[in-house]
mmCIF file of C-alpha atoms in Angstrom:
data_model
loop_
_atom_site.group_PDB
_atom_site.id
_atom_site.type_symbol
_atom_site.label_atom_id
_atom_site.label_comp_id
_atom_site.label_asym_id
_atom_site.label_seq_id
_atom_site.Cartn_x
_atom_site.Cartn_y
_atom_site.Cartn_z
ATOM 1 C CA TYR A 1 41.793 324.362 -66.529
ATOM 2 C CA THR A 2 42.516 320.684 -66.193
ATOM 3 C CA SER A 3 44.152 319.094 -69.218
ATOM 4 C CA GLY A 4 41.871 316.475 -70.742
ATOM 5 C CA HIS A 5 44.831 315.004 -72.642
ATOM 6 C CA SER A 6 46.721 314.502 -69.378
ATOM 7 C CA THR A 7 43.662 313.024 -67.687
ATOM 8 C CA PHE A 8 43.064 310.512 -70.440
ATOM 9 C CA SER A 9 46.775 309.695 -70.767
ATOM 10 C CA ALA A 10 47.154 309.015 -67.038
ATOM 11 C CA ALA A 11 43.997 306.892 -66.931
ATOM 12 C CA ALA A 12 45.139 304.896 -69.960
ATOM 13 C CA ALA A 13 48.577 304.472 -68.339
ATOM 14 C CA ALA A 14 46.928 303.127 -65.170
ATOM 15 C CA VAL A 15 44.842 300.640 -67.155
ATOM 16 C CA LEU A 16 47.798 299.498 -69.286
ATOM 17 C CA THR A 17 50.001 299.175 -66.188
ATOM 18 C CA ALA A 18 47.340 296.974 -64.585
ATOM 19 C CA VAL A 19 47.302 294.760 -67.686
ATOM 20 C CA TYR A 20 51.021 294.634 -68.590
ATOM 21 C CA GLY A 21 52.656 295.398 -65.245
ATOM 22 C CA ASP A 22 54.795 298.258 -63.981
ATOM 23 C CA GLY A 23 57.953 299.186 -65.871
ATOM 24 C CA TYR A 24 56.809 297.890 -69.261
ATOM 25 C CA ALA A 25 59.196 299.572 -71.687
ATOM 26 C CA PHE A 26 58.090 300.196 -75.253
ATOM 27 C CA THR A 27 59.026 302.045 -78.415
ATOM 28 C CA THR A 28 56.688 303.755 -80.841
ATOM 29 C CA GLN A 29 56.857 306.138 -83.772
ATOM 30 C CA ALA A 30 55.610 309.713 -83.844
ATOM 31 C CA ASP A 31 55.944 312.815 -85.984
ATOM 32 C CA LYS A 32 59.317 314.500 -85.496
ATOM 33 C CA GLY A 33 57.474 317.630 -84.404
ATOM 34 C CA SER A 34 56.026 315.796 -81.374
ATOM 35 C CA THR A 35 59.237 314.417 -79.874
ATOM 36 C CA GLY A 36 58.829 316.301 -76.610
ATOM 37 C CA GLN A 37 62.071 318.233 -76.859
ATOM 38 C CA TRP A 38 62.176 321.966 -76.351
ATOM 39 C CA PRO A 39 62.868 323.883 -78.497
ATOM 40 C CA PRO A 40 61.647 321.697 -81.350
ATOM 41 C CA ALA A 41 64.098 320.570 -84.015
ATOM 42 C CA ASP A 42 64.512 322.647 -87.167
ATOM 43 C CA ASP A 43 63.390 319.759 -89.395
ATOM 44 C CA VAL A 44 60.108 318.333 -88.107
ATOM 45 C CA SER A 45 59.175 316.329 -91.206
ATOM 46 C CA GLY A 46 59.117 312.534 -91.124
ATOM 47 C CA LEU A 47 58.920 310.081 -88.243
ATOM 48 C CA ALA A 48 60.942 309.738 -85.064
ATOM 49 C CA GLN A 49 61.178 306.759 -82.714
ATOM 50 C CA ARG A 50 60.031 307.380 -79.169
ATOM 51 C CA SER A 51 61.080 305.058 -76.324
ATOM 52 C CA PHE A 52 59.470 305.062 -72.908
ATOM 53 C CA SER A 53 60.419 303.237 -69.732
ATOM 54 C CA SER A 54 56.794 302.953 -68.569
ATOM 55 C CA PHE A 55 53.264 303.938 -69.467
ATOM 56 C CA GLN A 56 53.409 306.665 -66.801
ATOM 57 C CA ALA A 57 56.449 308.195 -68.525
ATOM 58 C CA ALA A 58 54.520 308.327 -71.800
ATOM 59 C CA ALA A 59 51.532 309.922 -70.039
ATOM 60 C CA GLN A 60 53.773 312.575 -68.463
ATOM 61 C CA GLU A 61 55.320 313.430 -71.826
ATOM 62 C CA ALA A 62 51.882 313.633 -73.443
ATOM 63 C CA GLY A 63 50.943 316.245 -70.844
ATOM 64 C CA MET A 64 54.213 318.126 -71.306
ATOM 65 C CA SER A 65 53.514 318.460 -75.025
ATOM 66 C CA ARG A 66 50.435 320.526 -74.159
ATOM 67 C CA ILE A 67 52.611 322.830 -72.055
ATOM 68 C CA TYR A 68 55.224 323.201 -74.810
ATOM 69 C CA GLY A 69 52.441 324.015 -77.259
ATOM 70 C CA GLY A 70 51.251 326.847 -75.021
ATOM 71 C CA ILE A 71 47.860 325.234 -74.437
ATOM 72 C CA HIS A 72 48.179 324.488 -70.713
ATOM 73 C CA TYR A 73 50.216 325.481 -67.697
ATOM 74 C CA ASN A 74 52.074 322.887 -65.657
ATOM 75 C CA PHE A 75 49.409 322.847 -62.924
ATOM 76 C CA ASP A 76 46.793 321.972 -65.580
ATOM 77 C CA ASN A 77 48.936 319.010 -66.586
ATOM 78 C CA THR A 78 49.433 317.936 -62.957
ATOM 79 C CA ALA A 79 45.712 318.188 -62.212
ATOM 80 C CA GLY A 80 44.918 316.120 -65.301
ATOM 81 C CA LEU A 81 47.451 313.430 -64.412
ATOM 82 C CA MET A 82 46.084 313.237 -60.858
ATOM 83 C CA ALA A 83 42.488 313.009 -62.094
ATOM 84 C CA GLY A 84 43.398 310.240 -64.518
ATOM 85 C CA LEU A 85 45.232 308.237 -61.860
ATOM 86 C CA TYR A 86 42.353 308.745 -59.428
ATOM 87 C CA ASN A 87 39.760 307.504 -61.928
ATOM 88 C CA ASN A 88 42.004 304.583 -62.938
ATOM 89 C CA THR A 89 39.940 303.981 -66.030
ATOM 90 C CA ALA A 90 39.873 305.389 -69.518
ATOM 91 C CA TRP A 91 36.879 306.151 -71.683
ATOM 92 C CA TRP A 92 36.435 308.571 -74.543
ATOM 93 C CA PHE A 93 34.107 310.995 -72.728
ATOM 94 C CA MET A 94 35.923 311.295 -69.395
ATOM 95 C CA GLY A 95 37.223 314.875 -69.648
ATOM 96 C CA PHE A 96 34.191 316.372 -71.341
ATOM 97 C CA ARG A 97 32.423 317.806 -68.283
ATOM 98 C CA ALA A 98 35.570 319.421 -66.877
ATOM 99 C CA GLY A 99 36.411 320.807 -70.317
ATOM 100 C CA LEU A 100 32.899 322.150 -70.809
ATOM 101 C CA GLN A 101 32.911 323.854 -67.423
ATOM 102 C CA SER A 102 36.362 325.319 -68.102
ATOM 103 C CA PHE A 103 35.258 326.666 -71.462
ATOM 104 C CA THR A 104 32.095 328.085 -69.875
ATOM 105 C CA ALA A 105 34.212 329.794 -67.192
ATOM 106 C CA ALA A 106 36.443 331.332 -69.862
ATOM 107 C CA VAL A 107 33.472 332.621 -71.873
ATOM 108 C CA LEU A 108 31.675 333.848 -68.760
ATOM 109 C CA GLY A 109 34.723 335.778 -67.568
ATOM 110 C CA GLY A 110 35.781 337.007 -70.989
ATOM 111 C CA ILE A 111 37.836 335.125 -73.563
ATOM 112 C CA GLY A 112 41.512 336.046 -73.324
ATOM 113 C CA ASN A 113 41.216 337.556 -69.843
ATOM 114 C CA ILE A 114 42.854 335.333 -67.209
ATOM 115 C CA THR A 115 41.322 337.231 -64.296
ATOM 116 C CA GLY A 116 37.926 336.964 -65.973
ATOM 117 C CA GLY A 117 38.389 333.222 -66.452
ATOM 118 C CA MET A 118 39.204 332.845 -62.763
ATOM 119 C CA LEU A 119 36.169 334.946 -61.838
ATOM 120 C CA GLY A 120 34.005 332.865 -64.180
ATOM 121 C CA GLY A 121 35.276 329.633 -62.631
ATOM 122 C CA PHE A 122 34.653 330.991 -59.133
ATOM 123 C CA LEU A 123 31.089 332.022 -60.013
ATOM 124 C CA ILE A 124 30.368 328.674 -61.663
ATOM 125 C CA GLY A 125 31.701 326.896 -58.568
ATOM 126 C CA LEU A 126 29.500 328.989 -56.275
ATOM 127 C CA LEU A 127 26.440 328.498 -58.464
ATOM 128 C CA ALA A 128 27.042 324.746 -58.764
ATOM 129 C CA SER A 129 27.542 324.381 -54.986
ATOM 130 C CA PHE A 130 24.389 326.375 -54.282
ATOM 131 C CA SER A 131 22.395 324.360 -56.811
ATOM 132 C CA ASP A 132 23.664 321.018 -55.527
ATOM 133 C CA GLY A 133 23.032 321.940 -51.900
ATOM 134 C CA TYR A 134 19.782 323.884 -51.961
ATOM 135 C CA LEU A 135 18.073 323.142 -55.261
ATOM 136 C CA ASN A 136 18.282 319.932 -57.266
ATOM 137 C CA ALA A 137 21.676 318.627 -58.406
ATOM 138 C CA ARG A 138 20.030 317.371 -61.597
ATOM 139 C CA TRP A 139 19.587 320.978 -62.717
ATOM 140 C CA THR A 140 23.073 322.299 -61.894
ATOM 141 C CA ASN A 141 24.299 322.367 -65.492
ATOM 142 C CA ALA A 142 21.061 324.040 -66.613
ATOM 143 C CA TRP A 143 21.488 326.790 -63.973
ATOM 144 C CA VAL A 144 25.084 327.362 -65.038
ATOM 145 C CA PHE A 145 24.095 327.555 -68.698
ATOM 146 C CA ALA A 146 21.155 329.874 -67.961
ATOM 147 C CA THR A 147 23.476 332.172 -66.004
ATOM 148 C CA LEU A 148 25.932 332.178 -68.897
ATOM 149 C CA VAL A 149 23.183 333.107 -71.363
ATOM 150 C CA LEU A 150 21.857 335.896 -69.115
ATOM 151 C CA ILE A 151 25.284 337.424 -68.618
ATOM 152 C CA LEU A 152 26.113 337.202 -72.331
ATOM 153 C CA LEU A 153 22.828 338.917 -73.183
ATOM 154 C CA PHE A 154 23.914 341.997 -71.253
ATOM 155 C CA ARG A 155 27.705 341.677 -71.572
ATOM 156 C CA PRO A 156 28.468 339.886 -74.876
ATOM 157 C CA SER A 157 32.220 339.949 -74.217
ATOM 158 C CA GLY A 158 31.868 338.343 -70.747
ATOM 159 C CA LEU A 159 32.169 339.824 -67.287
ATOM 160 C CA LEU A 160 35.669 341.258 -67.683
ATOM 161 C CA GLY A 161 36.050 340.950 -71.437
ATOM 162 C CA GLU A 162 36.772 343.984 -73.526
ATOM 163 C CA HIS A 163 35.058 344.961 -76.724
ATOM 164 C CA VAL A 164 37.603 344.893 -79.517
ATOM 165 C CA GLY A 165 36.774 346.945 -82.577
ATOM 166 C CA GLU A 166 36.728 345.397 -86.024
ATOM 167 C CA LYS A 167 39.919 345.400 -88.039
ATOM 168 C CA ALA A 168 39.940 347.195 -91.366
#
């Protein structure tokens, strides 16, 4: 699913580049644990200086940190950076809808099951396209949510999720 951090970072980079110009170099401070190097240093306590040659470079490193943390794949980062550059604006709510649909796809398909997440995303895409084209686009999110609730009523672990017994 598209990285909201990458989307927001790229959009903020586009706005700051428009204000300050391209190639604006800057230095900031961050936790030593978030320096962007892999593998991380043994001692991650304290602050480290971070220097960037442009706002785009900072946005790319912000997205890479999500990959290093095991939260996203590289294509999630790339999709987020492209979405942020396309929007060319930054606001606090900009990745919410994509994130909500991604989470819904993961729950619909079965949490922890990549194939199920892909199936969930495919079904949500089909349902949303059908709703937008043949019903009323205003109700698309309601149809998706109603479908999620119906499937979870009969398959609480999602379409391809597995029931995991309780641990002792």
